[in-house]
Structure formats: structure tokens, C-alpha cells
Tab-separated table of C-alpha atoms in Angstrom:
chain	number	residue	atom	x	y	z
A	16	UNK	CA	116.324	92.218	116.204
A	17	UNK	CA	120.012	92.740	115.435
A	18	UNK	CA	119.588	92.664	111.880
A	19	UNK	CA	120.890	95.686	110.681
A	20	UNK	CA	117.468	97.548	109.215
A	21	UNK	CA	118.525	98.075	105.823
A	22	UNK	CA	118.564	94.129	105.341
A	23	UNK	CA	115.143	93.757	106.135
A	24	UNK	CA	112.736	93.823	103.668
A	25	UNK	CA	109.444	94.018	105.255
A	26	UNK	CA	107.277	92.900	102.240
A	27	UNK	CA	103.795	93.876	103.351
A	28	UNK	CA	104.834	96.578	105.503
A	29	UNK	CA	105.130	96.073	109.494
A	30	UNK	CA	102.997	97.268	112.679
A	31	UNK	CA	106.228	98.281	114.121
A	32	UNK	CA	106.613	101.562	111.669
A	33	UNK	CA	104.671	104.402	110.447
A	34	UNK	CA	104.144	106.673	107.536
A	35	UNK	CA	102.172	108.679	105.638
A	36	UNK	CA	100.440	107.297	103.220
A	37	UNK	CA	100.592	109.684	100.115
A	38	UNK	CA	104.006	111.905	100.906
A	39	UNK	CA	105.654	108.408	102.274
A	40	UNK	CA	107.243	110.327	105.375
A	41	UNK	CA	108.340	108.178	107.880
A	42	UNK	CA	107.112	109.360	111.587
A	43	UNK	CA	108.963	108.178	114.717
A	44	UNK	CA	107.124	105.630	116.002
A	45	UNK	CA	106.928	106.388	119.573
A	46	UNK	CA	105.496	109.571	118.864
A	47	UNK	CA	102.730	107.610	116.422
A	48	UNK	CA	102.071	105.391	119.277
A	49	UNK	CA	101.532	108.256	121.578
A	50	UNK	CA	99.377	110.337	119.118
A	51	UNK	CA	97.210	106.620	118.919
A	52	UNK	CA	96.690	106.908	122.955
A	53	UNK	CA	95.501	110.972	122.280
A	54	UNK	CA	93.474	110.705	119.160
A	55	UNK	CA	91.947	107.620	118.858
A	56	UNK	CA	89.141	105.930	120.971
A	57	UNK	CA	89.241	102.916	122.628
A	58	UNK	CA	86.549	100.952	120.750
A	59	UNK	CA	86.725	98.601	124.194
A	60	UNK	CA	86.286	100.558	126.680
A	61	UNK	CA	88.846	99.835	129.014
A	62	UNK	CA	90.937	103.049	128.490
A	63	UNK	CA	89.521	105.676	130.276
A	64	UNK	CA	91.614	108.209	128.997
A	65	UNK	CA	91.268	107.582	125.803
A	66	UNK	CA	89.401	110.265	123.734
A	67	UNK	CA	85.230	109.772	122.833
A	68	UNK	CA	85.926	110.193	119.349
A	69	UNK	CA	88.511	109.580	116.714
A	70	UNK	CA	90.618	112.234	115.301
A	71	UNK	CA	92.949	111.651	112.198
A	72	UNK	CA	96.736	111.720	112.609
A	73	UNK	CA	98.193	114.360	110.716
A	74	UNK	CA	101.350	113.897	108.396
A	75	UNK	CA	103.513	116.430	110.117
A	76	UNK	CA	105.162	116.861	106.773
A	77	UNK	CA	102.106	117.148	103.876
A	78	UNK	CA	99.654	117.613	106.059
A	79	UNK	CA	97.455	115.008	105.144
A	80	UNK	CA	95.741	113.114	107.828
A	81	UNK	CA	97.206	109.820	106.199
A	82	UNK	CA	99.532	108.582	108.709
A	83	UNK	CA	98.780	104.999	109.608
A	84	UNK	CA	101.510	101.590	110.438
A	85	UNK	CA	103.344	100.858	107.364
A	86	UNK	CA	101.207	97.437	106.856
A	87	UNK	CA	100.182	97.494	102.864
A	88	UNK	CA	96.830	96.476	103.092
A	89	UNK	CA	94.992	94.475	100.336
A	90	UNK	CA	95.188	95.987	96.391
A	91	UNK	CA	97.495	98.436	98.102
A	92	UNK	CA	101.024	99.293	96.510
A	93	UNK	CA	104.302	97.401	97.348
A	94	UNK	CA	106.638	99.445	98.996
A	95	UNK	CA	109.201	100.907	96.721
A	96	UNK	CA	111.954	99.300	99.052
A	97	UNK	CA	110.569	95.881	97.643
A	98	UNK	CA	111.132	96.341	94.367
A	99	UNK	CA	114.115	98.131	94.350
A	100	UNK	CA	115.808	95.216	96.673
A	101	UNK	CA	114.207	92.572	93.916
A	102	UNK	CA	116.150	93.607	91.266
A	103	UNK	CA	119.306	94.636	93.112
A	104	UNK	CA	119.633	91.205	95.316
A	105	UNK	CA	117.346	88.312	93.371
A	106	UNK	CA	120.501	87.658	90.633
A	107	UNK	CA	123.107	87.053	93.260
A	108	UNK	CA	120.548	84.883	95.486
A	109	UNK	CA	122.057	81.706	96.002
A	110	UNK	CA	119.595	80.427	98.677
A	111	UNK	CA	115.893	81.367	99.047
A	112	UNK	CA	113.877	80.475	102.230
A	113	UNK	CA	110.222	80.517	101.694
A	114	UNK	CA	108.441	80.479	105.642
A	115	UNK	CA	105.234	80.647	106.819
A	116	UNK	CA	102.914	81.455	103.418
A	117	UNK	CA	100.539	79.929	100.788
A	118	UNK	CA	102.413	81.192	98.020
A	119	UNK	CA	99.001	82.867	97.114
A	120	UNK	CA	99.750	86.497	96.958
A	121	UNK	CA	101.460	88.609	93.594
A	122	UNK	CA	104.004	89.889	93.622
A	123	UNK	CA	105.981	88.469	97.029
A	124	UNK	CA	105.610	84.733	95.417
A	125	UNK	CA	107.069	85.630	92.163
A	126	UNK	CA	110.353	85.832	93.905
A	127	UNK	CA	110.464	81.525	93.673
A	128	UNK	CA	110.804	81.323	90.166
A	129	UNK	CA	112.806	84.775	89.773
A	130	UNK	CA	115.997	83.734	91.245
A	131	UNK	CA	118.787	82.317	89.149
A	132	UNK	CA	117.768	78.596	88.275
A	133	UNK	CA	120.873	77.407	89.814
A	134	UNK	CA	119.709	78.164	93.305
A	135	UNK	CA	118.169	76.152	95.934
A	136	UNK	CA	114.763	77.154	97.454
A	137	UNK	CA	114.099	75.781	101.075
A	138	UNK	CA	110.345	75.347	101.967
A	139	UNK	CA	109.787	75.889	105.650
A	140	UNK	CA	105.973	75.449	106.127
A	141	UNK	CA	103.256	73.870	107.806
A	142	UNK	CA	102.364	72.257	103.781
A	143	UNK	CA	104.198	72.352	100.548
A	144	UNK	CA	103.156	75.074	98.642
A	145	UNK	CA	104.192	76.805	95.388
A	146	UNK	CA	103.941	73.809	92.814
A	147	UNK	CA	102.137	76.307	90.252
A	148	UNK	CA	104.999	78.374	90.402
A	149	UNK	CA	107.748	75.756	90.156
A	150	UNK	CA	107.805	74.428	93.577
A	151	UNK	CA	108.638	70.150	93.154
A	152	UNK	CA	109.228	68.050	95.823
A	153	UNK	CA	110.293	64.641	96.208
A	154	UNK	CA	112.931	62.593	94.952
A	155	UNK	CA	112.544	64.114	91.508
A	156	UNK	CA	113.581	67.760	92.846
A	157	UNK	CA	116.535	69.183	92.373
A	158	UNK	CA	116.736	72.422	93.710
A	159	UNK	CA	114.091	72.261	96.244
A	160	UNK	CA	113.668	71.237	100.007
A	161	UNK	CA	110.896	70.567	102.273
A	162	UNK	CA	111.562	71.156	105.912
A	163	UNK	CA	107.920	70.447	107.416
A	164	UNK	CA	106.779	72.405	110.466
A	165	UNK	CA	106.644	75.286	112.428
A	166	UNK	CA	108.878	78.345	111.750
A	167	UNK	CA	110.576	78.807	115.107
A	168	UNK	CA	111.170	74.495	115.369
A	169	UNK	CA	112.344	74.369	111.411
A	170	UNK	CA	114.548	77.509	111.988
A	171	UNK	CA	116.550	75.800	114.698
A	172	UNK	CA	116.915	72.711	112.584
A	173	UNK	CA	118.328	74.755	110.378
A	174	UNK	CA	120.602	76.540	112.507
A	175	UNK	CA	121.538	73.285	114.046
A	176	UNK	CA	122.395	71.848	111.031
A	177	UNK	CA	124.732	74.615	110.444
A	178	UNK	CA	126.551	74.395	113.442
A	179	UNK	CA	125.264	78.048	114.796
A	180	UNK	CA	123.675	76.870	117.806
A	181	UNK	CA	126.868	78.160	120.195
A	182	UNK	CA	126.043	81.695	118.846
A	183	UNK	CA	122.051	81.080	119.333
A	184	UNK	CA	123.172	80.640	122.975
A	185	UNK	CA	125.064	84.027	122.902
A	186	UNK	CA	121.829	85.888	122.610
A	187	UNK	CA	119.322	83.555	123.887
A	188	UNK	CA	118.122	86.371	126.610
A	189	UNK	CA	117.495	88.328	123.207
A	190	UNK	CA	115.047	86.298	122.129
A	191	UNK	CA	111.164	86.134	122.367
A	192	UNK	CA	110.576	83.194	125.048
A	193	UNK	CA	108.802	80.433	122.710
A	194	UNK	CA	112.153	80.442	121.144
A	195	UNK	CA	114.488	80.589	123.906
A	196	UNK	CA	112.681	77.568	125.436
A	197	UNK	CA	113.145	75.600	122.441
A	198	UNK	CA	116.692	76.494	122.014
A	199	UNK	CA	117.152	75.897	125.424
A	200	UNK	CA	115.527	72.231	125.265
A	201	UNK	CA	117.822	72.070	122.149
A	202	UNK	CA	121.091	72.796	123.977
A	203	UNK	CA	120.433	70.412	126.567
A	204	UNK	CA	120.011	67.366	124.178
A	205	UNK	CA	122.729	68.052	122.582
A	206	UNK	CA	125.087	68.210	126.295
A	207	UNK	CA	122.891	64.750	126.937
A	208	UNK	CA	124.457	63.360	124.021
């Protein structure tokens, strides 16, 4: 992506990053990938030079053999990054777009009702969700917005809606193909019309 990192708040961690999981090192993630191919075994067979058994990865800097993808997996702890970003960037949130979740999981869905009340929270979801924690929709809402669907096909409504589709186009050989194709589809209605 061309999101600068430091923007991206990764709230249960991401397969594309590693650490250690009690120092918190980070470890370049080429080199994790290539200690995966030497130390662990190919549960399906199909590499043969993988190794018979499993060997832990060792946190270069503790020494710990705790270095695993930066996912948080369940009861685990929030990344520091999280929480820090919360309270620096929730007060001056003006827009909050909810995508792709139940709502279901502490803390990540206490962010809908921790913004400022003034600002508007945009659903983008297969289902409404959220209505314990604030969440209305209908006519009665006043700060909320339902945009019913899938991510990539809600996304682009959005963007179209803003007028950003000429800079979609700019880096449309960027993107993953699903979304290309639908941009693409989208460019060409709009030329139709």
C-alpha cells in the first residue's frame, strides 16, 4: 500500500510483520519468512526441503524463541501502538468508518462510541451491527450511515461519491485485481454515461 506505515494501525496485528513476543523486537520480515522455510516443517508434505521437525525461531535480540507474525491472537494484549493512537487521534476524529466486523470484540469496538459525539460513523458491512454500542439506523439517525455490501464494492461508492475515481485510475496497476476489475467496470460506466 502507499499509506505511509505510521498511519496504519493494524489493530489485531498483521501476517505481513514479525516480532518477538516478550522483548517486542521487530525482525525483518524476509528474513522471518526465510527462517519459516529452514525451521519449520511442512505439515503437508509438499515441500521437500522443508525440515522433519520444527525448531523455534529465536529472538535475535532476547533470545527467546518467541518470534512469531505480529497477529494478537485471542485474550492476547493490544499492541501498544493501538492505544497510544486511541487517545492521540479519537478527539480530533471527525469521520469513523467501521468495515468488515461484528462489532463483537473489546476493545477495537469501543472506538464507535469514543469519538466526539459530533462525528459521523459510516457502516460499511455485509449487516448493521453495533446497535448495543450506539449504532442507530434509519430515518431516526443522525450521525450514522449504512452503506450495505461488500468492502471493495462500498469503498468505491465511496470514492465515487467523492469524486476520487480519476486518482483510483492513477494507480489502478497498484491494486489487487478484484479491485482493479471493479474500478475498471466503474470507469467505463461512467465514459458510457
Amino acid at each position: 500500500t502507499s499509506i505511509p506505515k505510521e498511519k496504519i494501525v493494524n489493530v489485531h496485528g498483521s501476517m505481513g510483520a514479525a516480532a518477538c513476543e516478550l522483548c517486542e523486537a521487530e525482525v525483518d520480515f524476509d528474513e522471518f519468512c526465510d527462517k519459516i522455510s529452514s525451521n519449520i516443517k511442512d505439515i503437508t508434505g509438499r515441500d521437500e526441503n522443508a525440515p522433519a521437525t520444527s525448531t523455534p525461531i529465536t529472538c535475535e535480540a532476547c533470545g527467546n524463541p518467541t518470534v512469531k507474525p505480529t497477529i494478537v491472537l485471542f485474550r492476547g494484549a493490544m499492541p501498544q501502538q493501538f492505544h497510544r493512537r486511541v487517545a492521540e487521534d479519537l478527539p480530533e476524529c471527525d469521520l469513523l468508518i467501521i468495515m468488515g466486523t461484528s462489532l463483537q470484540v473489546a476493545p477495537a469496538n469501543s472506538l464507535v462510541y469514543r469519538i466526539p459525539p459530533t462525528a459521523l460513523r459510516m457502516v460499511m458491512n455485509n449487516e448493521k451491527v453495533g446497535r448495543r454500542l450506539g449504532i442507530v439506523y434509519g430515518e431516526e439517525s443522525v450521525r450514522d450511515v449504512f452503506a450495505h455490501g461488500h468492502s471493495d464494492e462500498t469503498c468505491l461508492d465511496l470514492a465515487d461519491q467523492m469524486g476520487w475515481l480519476p486518482d483510483l485510475a492513477e494507480i489502478i496497476d497498484e491494486l489487487p485485481e478484484s479491485s482493479a476489475s471493479l474500478l475498471r467496470q466503474r470507469l467505463e460506466q461512467r465514459e458510457e454515461e
